[in-house]
mmCIF file of C-alpha atoms and ligand atoms in Angstrom:
data_model
loop_
_atom_site.group_PDB
_atom_site.id
_atom_site.type_symbol
_atom_site.label_atom_id
_atom_site.label_comp_id
_atom_site.label_asym_id
_atom_site.label_seq_id
_atom_site.Cartn_x
_atom_site.Cartn_y
_atom_site.Cartn_z
ATOM 1 C CA MET I 216 -20.880 13.774 -1.140
ATOM 2 C CA THR I 217 -22.694 14.247 2.127
ATOM 3 C CA LYS I 218 -21.963 17.658 3.594
ATOM 4 C CA ALA I 219 -22.320 16.608 7.301
ATOM 5 C CA SER I 220 -19.141 16.564 9.593
ATOM 6 C CA PRO I 221 -17.270 13.240 9.883
ATOM 7 C CA ARG I 222 -18.858 13.141 13.571
ATOM 8 C CA GLU I 223 -22.567 13.231 12.413
ATOM 9 C CA ARG I 224 -21.997 11.294 9.171
ATOM 10 C CA LYS I 225 -23.288 7.691 9.381
ATOM 11 C CA ALA I 226 -20.636 4.923 9.491
ATOM 12 C CA TYR I 227 -20.003 1.873 7.810
ATOM 13 C CA ILE I 228 -17.573 -0.933 8.566
ATOM 14 C CA ILE I 229 -16.138 -2.921 5.674
ATOM 15 C CA THR I 230 -13.778 -5.474 6.333
ATOM 16 C CA GLY I 231 -11.206 -6.482 3.604
ATOM 17 C CA PRO I 232 -11.267 -3.040 1.951
ATOM 18 C CA THR I 233 -7.610 -3.458 0.575
ATOM 19 C CA SER I 234 -8.323 -5.551 -2.808
ATOM 20 C CA GLY I 235 -10.961 -7.008 -5.012
ATOM 21 C CA PHE I 236 -15.027 -6.607 -3.760
ATOM 22 C CA GLY I 237 -14.192 -5.017 -0.439
ATOM 23 C CA TYR I 238 -11.959 -2.193 -2.142
ATOM 24 C CA ARG I 239 -14.724 -1.285 -4.611
ATOM 25 C CA THR I 240 -17.287 -1.316 -2.082
ATOM 26 C CA ALA I 241 -15.246 1.009 0.155
ATOM 27 C CA LEU I 242 -14.996 3.512 -2.361
ATOM 28 C CA GLU I 243 -18.754 3.190 -3.402
ATOM 29 C CA VAL I 244 -19.794 3.304 0.341
ATOM 30 C CA ALA I 245 -17.420 6.335 0.784
ATOM 31 C CA LYS I 246 -19.933 8.441 -1.341
ATOM 32 C CA HIS I 247 -22.543 8.012 1.536
ATOM 33 C CA GLY I 248 -20.649 8.352 4.619
ATOM 34 C CA THR I 249 -17.635 7.384 6.795
ATOM 35 C CA VAL I 250 -15.888 4.184 6.139
ATOM 36 C CA VAL I 251 -14.446 2.067 8.758
ATOM 37 C CA LEU I 252 -11.544 0.113 6.915
ATOM 38 C CA VAL I 253 -11.008 -2.895 8.892
ATOM 39 C CA GLY I 254 -7.904 -4.839 7.381
ATOM 40 C CA ARG I 255 -4.614 -6.568 8.430
ATOM 41 C CA ASP I 256 -2.086 -4.489 6.615
ATOM 42 C CA ARG I 257 -1.542 -1.080 7.792
ATOM 43 C CA GLY I 258 -0.013 0.166 4.773
ATOM 44 C CA LYS I 259 -2.675 -1.020 2.374
ATOM 45 C CA LEU I 260 -4.979 0.485 4.672
ATOM 46 C CA GLU I 261 -3.508 3.768 4.741
ATOM 47 C CA GLU I 262 -3.284 3.671 0.562
ATOM 48 C CA VAL I 263 -7.156 3.264 0.661
ATOM 49 C CA HIS I 264 -7.484 5.743 3.246
ATOM 50 C CA LYS I 265 -5.925 8.315 1.240
ATOM 51 C CA THR I 266 -7.564 7.439 -1.993
ATOM 52 C CA ILE I 267 -11.009 7.904 0.037
ATOM 53 C CA GLU I 268 -10.021 11.465 1.382
ATOM 54 C CA ARG I 269 -8.574 12.412 -2.117
ATOM 55 C CA GLY I 270 -11.775 12.143 -3.512
ATOM 56 C CA GLY I 271 -13.402 14.136 -0.712
ATOM 57 C CA GLY I 272 -14.690 11.104 1.368
ATOM 58 C CA HIS I 273 -13.819 10.173 5.291
ATOM 59 C CA ALA I 274 -12.292 6.749 6.142
ATOM 60 C CA VAL I 275 -10.949 5.562 9.554
ATOM 61 C CA PRO I 276 -8.476 2.545 9.172
ATOM 62 C CA VAL I 277 -8.559 -0.079 11.762
ATOM 63 C CA VAL I 278 -6.031 -2.920 11.636
ATOM 64 C CA CYS I 279 -7.474 -6.241 12.295
ATOM 65 C CA ASP I 280 -6.580 -9.683 10.987
ATOM 66 C CA VAL I 281 -10.059 -11.568 11.040
ATOM 67 C CA SER I 282 -8.442 -14.832 11.369
ATOM 68 C CA ASP I 283 -7.315 -13.927 15.112
ATOM 69 C CA LEU I 284 -9.852 -13.863 17.395
ATOM 70 C CA ALA I 285 -7.711 -11.700 19.615
ATOM 71 C CA SER I 286 -7.105 -9.539 17.027
ATOM 72 C CA VAL I 287 -10.842 -9.323 16.325
ATOM 73 C CA ARG I 288 -11.713 -8.806 19.645
ATOM 74 C CA ARG I 289 -9.329 -5.528 19.969
ATOM 75 C CA ALA I 290 -10.726 -4.172 16.615
ATOM 76 C CA ALA I 291 -14.197 -4.254 17.662
ATOM 77 C CA ALA I 292 -13.216 -2.344 20.909
ATOM 78 C CA GLU I 293 -11.246 -0.039 18.674
ATOM 79 C CA ILE I 294 -14.392 0.624 16.322
ATOM 80 C CA THR I 295 -16.929 1.224 19.280
ATOM 81 C CA ALA I 296 -14.313 3.463 21.305
ATOM 82 C CA LEU I 297 -14.431 5.883 18.042
ATOM 83 C CA ARG I 298 -17.681 6.605 19.096
ATOM 84 C CA LEU I 299 -19.240 7.146 15.487
ATOM 85 C CA PRO I 300 -22.843 6.823 14.273
ATOM 86 C CA LEU I 301 -22.122 3.163 13.295
ATOM 87 C CA ALA I 302 -24.787 2.545 10.587
ATOM 88 C CA GLY I 303 -23.920 -0.853 9.226
ATOM 89 C CA LEU I 304 -21.172 -3.641 8.881
ATOM 90 C CA VAL I 305 -20.005 -5.475 5.609
ATOM 91 C CA ASN I 306 -18.196 -8.881 6.474
ATOM 92 C CA ASN I 307 -16.086 -9.390 3.061
ATOM 93 C CA ALA I 308 -12.798 -10.312 4.215
ATOM 94 C CA GLY I 309 -12.071 -13.778 3.184
ATOM 95 C CA ILE I 310 -9.331 -16.155 1.680
ATOM 96 C CA GLY I 311 -8.913 -19.299 -0.593
ATOM 97 C CA GLN I 312 -6.057 -21.558 0.095
ATOM 98 C CA THR I 313 -4.668 -24.464 -1.805
ATOM 99 C CA ARG I 314 -2.265 -25.443 1.192
ATOM 100 C CA ALA I 315 -3.914 -25.609 4.812
ATOM 101 C CA THR I 316 -2.522 -23.464 7.467
ATOM 102 C CA LYS I 317 -3.205 -22.797 10.960
ATOM 103 C CA ASN I 318 -4.019 -19.822 12.696
ATOM 104 C CA ALA I 319 -3.038 -18.035 15.950
ATOM 105 C CA GLN I 320 -5.464 -20.219 17.940
ATOM 106 C CA GLY I 321 -4.461 -23.441 15.881
ATOM 107 C CA TRP I 322 -7.285 -23.287 13.751
ATOM 108 C CA ASP I 323 -7.995 -23.817 10.112
ATOM 109 C CA THR I 324 -6.985 -20.437 8.665
ATOM 110 C CA VAL I 325 -9.534 -20.398 5.939
ATOM 111 C CA PHE I 326 -12.460 -21.044 8.311
ATOM 112 C CA ALA I 327 -11.243 -18.640 10.825
ATOM 113 C CA THR I 328 -10.892 -15.846 8.332
ATOM 114 C CA ASN I 329 -14.248 -16.499 6.388
ATOM 115 C CA HIS I 330 -16.323 -17.564 9.320
ATOM 116 C CA LEU I 331 -14.927 -17.568 12.870
ATOM 117 C CA GLY I 332 -13.631 -13.992 12.482
ATOM 118 C CA PRO I 333 -16.567 -12.364 10.925
ATOM 119 C CA PHE I 334 -19.020 -14.295 13.231
ATOM 120 C CA ALA I 335 -16.699 -13.084 16.630
ATOM 121 C CA LEU I 336 -16.650 -9.296 14.971
ATOM 122 C CA THR I 337 -20.453 -9.405 14.392
ATOM 123 C CA GLU I 338 -21.321 -10.375 17.550
ATOM 124 C CA ALA I 339 -19.316 -7.970 19.253
ATOM 125 C CA LEU I 340 -20.531 -5.171 17.091
ATOM 126 C CA MET I 341 -24.354 -6.016 17.313
ATOM 127 C CA PRO I 342 -24.994 -4.392 20.539
ATOM 128 C CA HIS I 343 -23.668 -0.893 19.228
ATOM 129 C CA LEU I 344 -25.563 -1.023 15.742
ATOM 130 C CA PRO I 345 -29.077 0.784 15.773
ATOM 131 C CA ASP I 346 -32.302 -0.296 15.022
ATOM 132 C CA GLY I 347 -32.739 -1.279 11.230
ATOM 133 C CA ALA I 348 -29.050 -1.472 10.573
ATOM 134 C CA ASN I 349 -27.900 -3.702 7.813
ATOM 135 C CA VAL I 350 -25.372 -6.490 8.502
ATOM 136 C CA VAL I 351 -24.169 -7.757 4.744
ATOM 137 C CA PHE I 352 -22.074 -11.076 4.469
ATOM 138 C CA VAL I 353 -20.212 -11.866 1.499
ATOM 139 C CA CYS I 354 -21.157 -15.321 0.764
ATOM 140 C CA SER I 355 -20.338 -17.779 -1.909
ATOM 141 C CA GLY I 356 -22.493 -20.123 -4.133
ATOM 142 C CA ALA I 357 -19.722 -22.411 -3.780
ATOM 143 C CA GLU I 358 -21.328 -23.685 -0.508
ATOM 144 C CA ASP I 359 -24.178 -25.292 -2.616
ATOM 145 C CA PRO I 360 -23.002 -28.866 -3.595
ATOM 146 C CA GLU I 361 -26.026 -28.510 -6.689
ATOM 147 C CA ARG I 362 -24.974 -24.952 -7.960
ATOM 148 C CA ARG I 363 -24.098 -25.929 -11.608
ATOM 149 C CA PRO I 364 -21.030 -23.298 -11.900
ATOM 150 C CA ALA I 365 -19.476 -24.201 -8.533
ATOM 151 C CA VAL I 366 -19.683 -28.062 -9.104
ATOM 152 C CA ILE I 367 -18.162 -27.435 -12.819
ATOM 153 C CA ALA I 368 -15.144 -25.738 -10.800
ATOM 154 C CA GLY I 369 -14.594 -28.646 -8.800
ATOM 155 C CA PHE I 370 -16.589 -27.801 -5.472
ATOM 156 C CA ARG I 371 -18.765 -30.217 -3.476
ATOM 157 C CA GLY I 372 -20.550 -27.903 -1.287
ATOM 158 C CA GLY I 373 -19.996 -27.375 2.025
ATOM 159 C CA ARG I 374 -18.843 -30.327 4.285
ATOM 160 C CA TYR I 375 -19.593 -29.418 7.736
ATOM 161 C CA ILE I 376 -19.067 -31.647 10.535
ATOM 162 C CA SER I 377 -19.097 -29.321 13.486
ATOM 163 C CA ALA I 378 -17.595 -26.175 14.134
ATOM 164 C CA GLU I 379 -14.811 -27.872 16.280
ATOM 165 C CA ALA I 380 -13.913 -30.390 13.291
ATOM 166 C CA SER I 381 -13.858 -27.396 10.677
ATOM 167 C CA ALA I 382 -11.419 -25.679 13.069
ATOM 168 C CA ARG I 383 -9.237 -28.838 12.978
ATOM 169 C CA GLY I 384 -9.463 -28.813 9.128
ATOM 170 C CA GLU I 385 -11.799 -31.814 8.902
ATOM 171 C CA TRP I 386 -14.599 -32.153 6.547
ATOM 172 C CA LYS I 387 -17.134 -34.592 5.747
ATOM 173 C CA SER I 388 -16.008 -37.079 3.256
ATOM 174 C CA GLY I 389 -17.078 -37.235 -0.461
ATOM 175 C CA GLY I 390 -15.582 -33.947 -1.038
ATOM 176 C CA SER I 391 -13.657 -32.034 -3.460
ATOM 177 C CA THR I 392 -10.518 -33.389 -4.795
ATOM 178 C CA HIS I 393 -8.950 -29.804 -5.093
ATOM 179 C CA PRO I 394 -7.162 -28.885 -2.022
ATOM 180 C CA GLY I 395 -8.694 -26.079 -0.185
ATOM 181 C CA PHE I 396 -12.058 -26.174 -2.015
ATOM 182 C CA ASP I 397 -14.129 -27.942 1.325
ATOM 183 C CA SER I 398 -12.512 -25.281 3.704
ATOM 184 C CA TYR I 399 -13.513 -22.829 1.965
ATOM 185 C CA ALA I 400 -17.123 -23.940 0.683
ATOM 186 C CA THR I 401 -17.751 -25.188 4.574
ATOM 187 C CA SER I 402 -16.713 -21.482 5.664
ATOM 188 C CA LYS I 403 -19.170 -20.080 3.240
ATOM 189 C CA GLN I 404 -21.803 -22.365 3.979
ATOM 190 C CA CYS I 405 -21.606 -21.269 7.571
ATOM 191 C CA ASN I 406 -21.604 -17.639 6.622
ATOM 192 C CA LEU I 407 -24.907 -18.185 4.892
ATOM 193 C CA ALA I 408 -26.429 -20.435 7.898
ATOM 194 C CA THR I 409 -25.123 -17.336 10.280
ATOM 195 C CA VAL I 410 -26.885 -14.902 8.398
ATOM 196 C CA MET I 411 -30.047 -16.694 8.291
ATOM 197 C CA ALA I 412 -29.775 -17.428 11.786
ATOM 198 C CA PHE I 413 -28.875 -13.961 13.205
ATOM 199 C CA ALA I 414 -31.934 -12.721 10.813
ATOM 200 C CA ARG I 415 -34.665 -14.640 12.769
ATOM 201 C CA ALA I 416 -32.988 -14.160 16.197
ATOM 202 C CA THR I 417 -32.420 -10.551 15.863
ATOM 203 C CA PRO I 418 -35.308 -8.769 14.101
ATOM 204 C CA ARG I 419 -34.276 -5.439 15.340
ATOM 205 C CA LEU I 420 -30.983 -5.543 12.812
ATOM 206 C CA ARG I 421 -31.097 -6.847 8.970
ATOM 207 C CA PHE I 422 -28.707 -9.608 8.120
ATOM 208 C CA ASN I 423 -28.329 -10.258 4.294
ATOM 209 C CA ALA I 424 -26.060 -12.180 2.325
ATOM 210 C CA VAL I 425 -24.733 -11.344 -1.327
ATOM 211 C CA GLU I 426 -23.098 -13.740 -3.590
ATOM 212 C CA PRO I 427 -21.031 -11.411 -5.491
ATOM 213 C CA GLY I 428 -20.295 -13.728 -8.686
ATOM 214 C CA PHE I 429 -17.373 -15.231 -9.704
ATOM 215 C CA SER I 430 -14.581 -12.588 -10.326
ATOM 216 C CA PRO I 431 -11.356 -14.318 -11.504
ATOM 217 C CA GLY I 432 -9.233 -11.128 -11.283
ATOM 218 C CA THR I 433 -9.277 -10.464 -7.671
ATOM 219 C CA GLY I 434 -6.737 -11.534 -4.997
ATOM 220 C CA LEU I 435 -9.003 -14.625 -3.460
ATOM 221 C CA SER I 436 -6.830 -17.478 -4.944
ATOM 222 C CA ARG I 437 -3.432 -15.505 -4.339
ATOM 223 C CA ASP I 438 -1.680 -18.473 -3.398
ATOM 224 C CA ALA I 439 -2.295 -20.626 -6.657
ATOM 225 C CA ASN I 440 0.554 -21.092 -9.269
ATOM 226 C CA VAL I 441 1.484 -17.792 -11.200
ATOM 227 C CA LEU I 442 0.162 -18.954 -14.495
ATOM 228 C CA LEU I 443 -3.171 -19.402 -12.878
ATOM 229 C CA ARG I 444 -3.104 -16.219 -11.455
ATOM 230 C CA LEU I 445 -2.073 -14.406 -14.725
ATOM 231 C CA LEU I 446 -4.926 -16.377 -16.532
ATOM 232 C CA GLY I 447 -7.257 -15.209 -14.211
ATOM 233 C CA LYS I 448 -6.232 -11.542 -14.224
ATOM 234 C CA TYR I 449 -5.633 -11.090 -17.804
ATOM 235 C CA VAL I 450 -7.548 -13.622 -19.699
ATOM 236 C CA LEU I 451 -10.700 -14.526 -17.545
ATOM 237 C CA ALA I 452 -11.233 -11.192 -15.717
ATOM 238 C CA PRO I 453 -12.166 -9.102 -19.004
ATOM 239 C CA LEU I 454 -14.717 -11.891 -19.944
ATOM 240 C CA ALA I 455 -16.566 -11.611 -16.631
ATOM 241 C CA PRO I 456 -18.986 -8.989 -17.430
ATOM 242 C CA PHE I 457 -20.498 -11.222 -20.073
ATOM 243 C CA ILE I 458 -20.842 -14.426 -18.562
ATOM 244 C CA ARG I 459 -23.690 -15.693 -16.313
ATOM 245 C CA TYR I 460 -23.048 -16.204 -12.709
ATOM 246 C CA TRP I 461 -19.492 -13.906 -13.086
ATOM 247 C CA SER I 462 -19.360 -10.611 -11.996
ATOM 248 C CA THR I 463 -16.566 -7.561 -11.502
ATOM 249 C CA PRO I 464 -15.701 -5.892 -8.323
ATOM 250 C CA ALA I 465 -17.238 -2.615 -9.541
ATOM 251 C CA ARG I 466 -20.517 -4.161 -10.505
ATOM 252 C CA SER I 467 -20.829 -6.342 -7.312
ATOM 253 C CA ALA I 468 -19.718 -3.432 -5.052
ATOM 254 C CA LYS I 469 -22.943 -1.509 -6.260
ATOM 255 C CA VAL I 470 -25.083 -4.434 -5.128
ATOM 256 C CA ILE I 471 -23.333 -4.744 -1.723
ATOM 257 C CA THR I 472 -23.710 -1.012 -1.210
ATOM 258 C CA ASN I 473 -27.353 -0.987 -1.873
ATOM 259 C CA VAL I 474 -27.938 -3.764 0.346
ATOM 260 C CA LEU I 475 -25.969 -2.062 2.771
ATOM 261 C CA LEU I 476 -27.740 1.065 2.358
ATOM 262 C CA ASN I 477 -31.288 -0.125 2.131
ATOM 263 C CA GLU I 478 -33.385 1.406 4.693
ATOM 264 C CA SER I 479 -36.345 -0.402 4.046
ATOM 265 C CA GLY I 480 -35.278 -3.705 2.752
ATOM 266 C CA GLY I 481 -36.130 -7.199 4.382
ATOM 267 C CA THR I 482 -34.009 -9.399 6.555
ATOM 268 C CA GLY I 483 -32.490 -12.786 5.754
ATOM 269 C CA VAL I 484 -32.583 -12.388 2.129
ATOM 270 C CA TYR I 485 -29.507 -13.895 -0.199
ATOM 271 C CA TYR I 486 -28.838 -11.864 -3.135
ATOM 272 C CA ASP I 487 -27.187 -12.760 -6.152
ATOM 273 C CA GLU I 488 -24.585 -10.874 -8.322
ATOM 274 C CA ARG I 489 -27.366 -8.880 -10.025
ATOM 275 C CA SER I 490 -29.411 -8.227 -6.758
ATOM 276 C CA ARG I 491 -31.942 -10.964 -7.503
ATOM 277 C CA PRO I 492 -32.879 -13.156 -4.256
ATOM 278 C CA MET I 493 -31.659 -16.433 -4.787
ATOM 279 C CA LEU I 494 -31.774 -19.760 -2.611
ATOM 280 C CA GLY I 495 -28.438 -21.172 -0.749
ATOM 281 C CA SER I 496 -28.143 -24.777 -0.449
ATOM 282 C CA THR I 497 -30.937 -27.124 1.136
ATOM 283 C CA LEU I 498 -28.572 -27.261 4.034
ATOM 284 C CA ALA I 499 -27.912 -23.891 4.691
ATOM 285 C CA ARG I 500 -31.774 -23.270 4.554
ATOM 286 C CA ASP I 501 -32.452 -25.533 7.509
ATOM 287 C CA PRO I 502 -33.328 -23.511 10.315
ATOM 288 C CA GLU I 503 -31.871 -26.464 12.247
ATOM 289 C CA PHE I 504 -28.552 -26.694 10.740
ATOM 290 C CA GLN I 505 -28.366 -22.608 11.007
ATOM 291 C CA ASP I 506 -28.881 -22.661 14.659
ATOM 292 C CA ARG I 507 -26.540 -25.771 15.271
ATOM 293 C CA VAL I 508 -23.746 -23.816 13.283
ATOM 294 C CA VAL I 509 -24.509 -20.834 15.398
ATOM 295 C CA ALA I 510 -24.700 -22.656 18.765
ATOM 296 C CA GLU I 511 -21.220 -24.678 18.009
ATOM 297 C CA THR I 512 -19.432 -21.623 16.762
ATOM 298 C CA ARG I 513 -20.275 -19.451 19.957
ATOM 299 C CA ALA I 514 -19.338 -22.572 22.058
ATOM 300 C CA LEU I 515 -15.956 -22.698 20.396
ATOM 301 C CA LEU I 516 -15.566 -19.065 20.307
ATOM 302 C CA SER I 517 -16.034 -19.315 24.110
ATOM 303 C CA THR I 518 -13.135 -21.433 24.941
ATOM 304 C CA VAL I 519 -10.576 -18.453 23.730
ATOM 305 C CA SER I 520 -10.357 -16.466 27.015
ATOM 306 C CA ALA I 521 -10.626 -12.793 26.351
HETATM 307 N N1 NAP A 217 -13.430 -13.483 -6.180
HETATM 308 C C1 NAP A 217 -14.509 -14.717 -6.621
HETATM 309 O O1 NAP A 217 -14.672 -15.315 -7.602
HETATM 310 C C2 NAP A 217 -15.360 -14.522 -5.263
HETATM 311 C C3 NAP A 217 -16.754 -15.359 -5.482
HETATM 312 C C4 NAP A 217 -17.572 -15.358 -4.439
HETATM 313 C C5 NAP A 217 -17.392 -14.720 -3.093
HETATM 314 N N2 NAP A 217 -16.341 -14.292 -3.004
HETATM 315 C C6 NAP A 217 -16.183 -13.599 -1.636
HETATM 316 O O2 NAP A 217 -15.690 -12.273 -1.776
HETATM 317 C C7 NAP A 217 -14.994 -11.938 -0.684
HETATM 318 C C8 NAP A 217 -13.950 -11.004 -1.167
HETATM 319 O O3 NAP A 217 -12.899 -11.804 -1.809
HETATM 320 P P1 NAP A 217 -12.112 -10.974 -2.825
HETATM 321 O O4 NAP A 217 -12.376 -12.068 -4.540
HETATM 322 O O5 NAP A 217 -12.466 -9.506 -3.225
HETATM 323 O O6 NAP A 217 -10.599 -11.430 -2.510
HETATM 324 P P2 NAP A 217 -9.439 -10.386 -2.339
HETATM 325 O O7 NAP A 217 -9.034 -9.763 -3.555
HETATM 326 O O8 NAP A 217 -8.292 -11.272 -1.774
HETATM 327 O O9 NAP A 217 -10.011 -9.623 -1.228
HETATM 328 C C9 NAP A 217 -9.654 -9.932 0.025
HETATM 329 C C10 NAP A 217 -9.917 -9.068 1.025
HETATM 330 O O10 NAP A 217 -9.847 -9.942 2.306
HETATM 331 C C11 NAP A 217 -8.759 -9.315 3.208
HETATM 332 N N3 NAP A 217 -8.134 -10.428 4.033
HETATM 333 C C12 NAP A 217 -7.677 -11.750 3.718
HETATM 334 N N4 NAP A 217 -7.462 -12.246 5.021
HETATM 335 C C13 NAP A 217 -7.808 -11.388 6.265
HETATM 336 C C14 NAP A 217 -7.409 -11.357 7.341
HETATM 337 N N5 NAP A 217 -6.920 -12.532 7.882
HETATM 338 N N6 NAP A 217 -7.542 -10.293 8.013
HETATM 339 C C15 NAP A 217 -8.198 -9.341 7.506
HETATM 340 N N7 NAP A 217 -8.240 -9.063 6.164
HETATM 341 C C16 NAP A 217 -8.100 -10.338 5.434
HETATM 342 C C17 NAP A 217 -7.471 -9.013 2.151
HETATM 343 O O11 NAP A 217 -6.605 -8.512 2.821
HETATM 344 P P3 NAP A 217 -5.057 -8.340 2.200
HETATM 345 O O12 NAP A 217 -5.239 -7.097 0.917
HETATM 346 O O13 NAP A 217 -4.489 -7.637 3.234
HETATM 347 O O14 NAP A 217 -5.094 -9.481 1.710
HETATM 348 C C18 NAP A 217 -8.345 -8.256 1.070
HETATM 349 O O15 NAP A 217 -8.762 -7.027 1.566
HETATM 350 C C19 NAP A 217 -14.573 -13.060 0.030
HETATM 351 O O16 NAP A 217 -15.482 -13.117 1.332
HETATM 352 C C20 NAP A 217 -14.593 -14.212 -0.920
HETATM 353 O O17 NAP A 217 -15.011 -15.404 -0.366
HETATM 354 C C21 NAP A 217 -15.265 -14.060 -4.214
#
């Protein structure tokens, strides 16, 4: 544990630190600096906060619903007002849904939670991050229509038409027959496109992506039926360490933390669950597509007054 006072310790912002990958990443990062815990549930944030402080670490909870643009803007202002020596950001919060819902702005909740909110938070915080700081997006191989395990699971890759269409919950035809899969895969394709576009546009910071591996025991598909959730938690999760493309929150947290803390790494790299560079979908690798996603996302977000 670092001996510096809380005001001097580097501070790392992590969204979604109350469950799954984000929780384990928060505990891991707390060994290296202050953790700014960004989550929607004050009670759960307090629990994580207490766990970190009991272990001798330091954390600051900030309530934020990343699906809601107003909440994201408030949280970004609150974080910068803390005047901590910010050193990095992990955009981890995310959801999958089998029944589509709308957020406070009337946008598809999955697209707003997984892409629009993290995008807005990142753009609001970027000016406050020092040169060389790492920004990590927790992405997913579900975005790639050619990734075998995702295809076997029923995904058909990102189905992006435009940011506005995604916000309306409309996806390119020929997608998945599973409800919610196109929304999830498209939001994750937009994460990856954003990382690559930001990496090119802002070389003073490092933007990298991590595909944390399939981890069936997390809360990601919490609206799935109870049988599936029990199967995931008690039957499939224990198998995760032994299966290719699968991982555990504890193992992937180390990968995410290493990318976040790396002071000499590259930018625009997509890492797999074992820290190896991997390729995203053909579309997500296309700079024209990446720039279109960024421009259309900015245009959509600018329609909501501050
Ligand atoms: N599990 C997998 O197999 C898998 C595979 C590839 C990628 N991923 C990605 O990994 C990331 C973490 O997922 P996970 O599997 O660890 O799921 P998880 O256990 O459900 O954790 C998700 C975290 O995000 C938070 N969150 C959700 N909606 C939010 C909102 N509107 N505002 C603020 N926080 C919100 C949750 O908070 P609450 O506790 O309050 O709900 C929780 O802390 C996601 O980006 C996901 O897409 C997961």
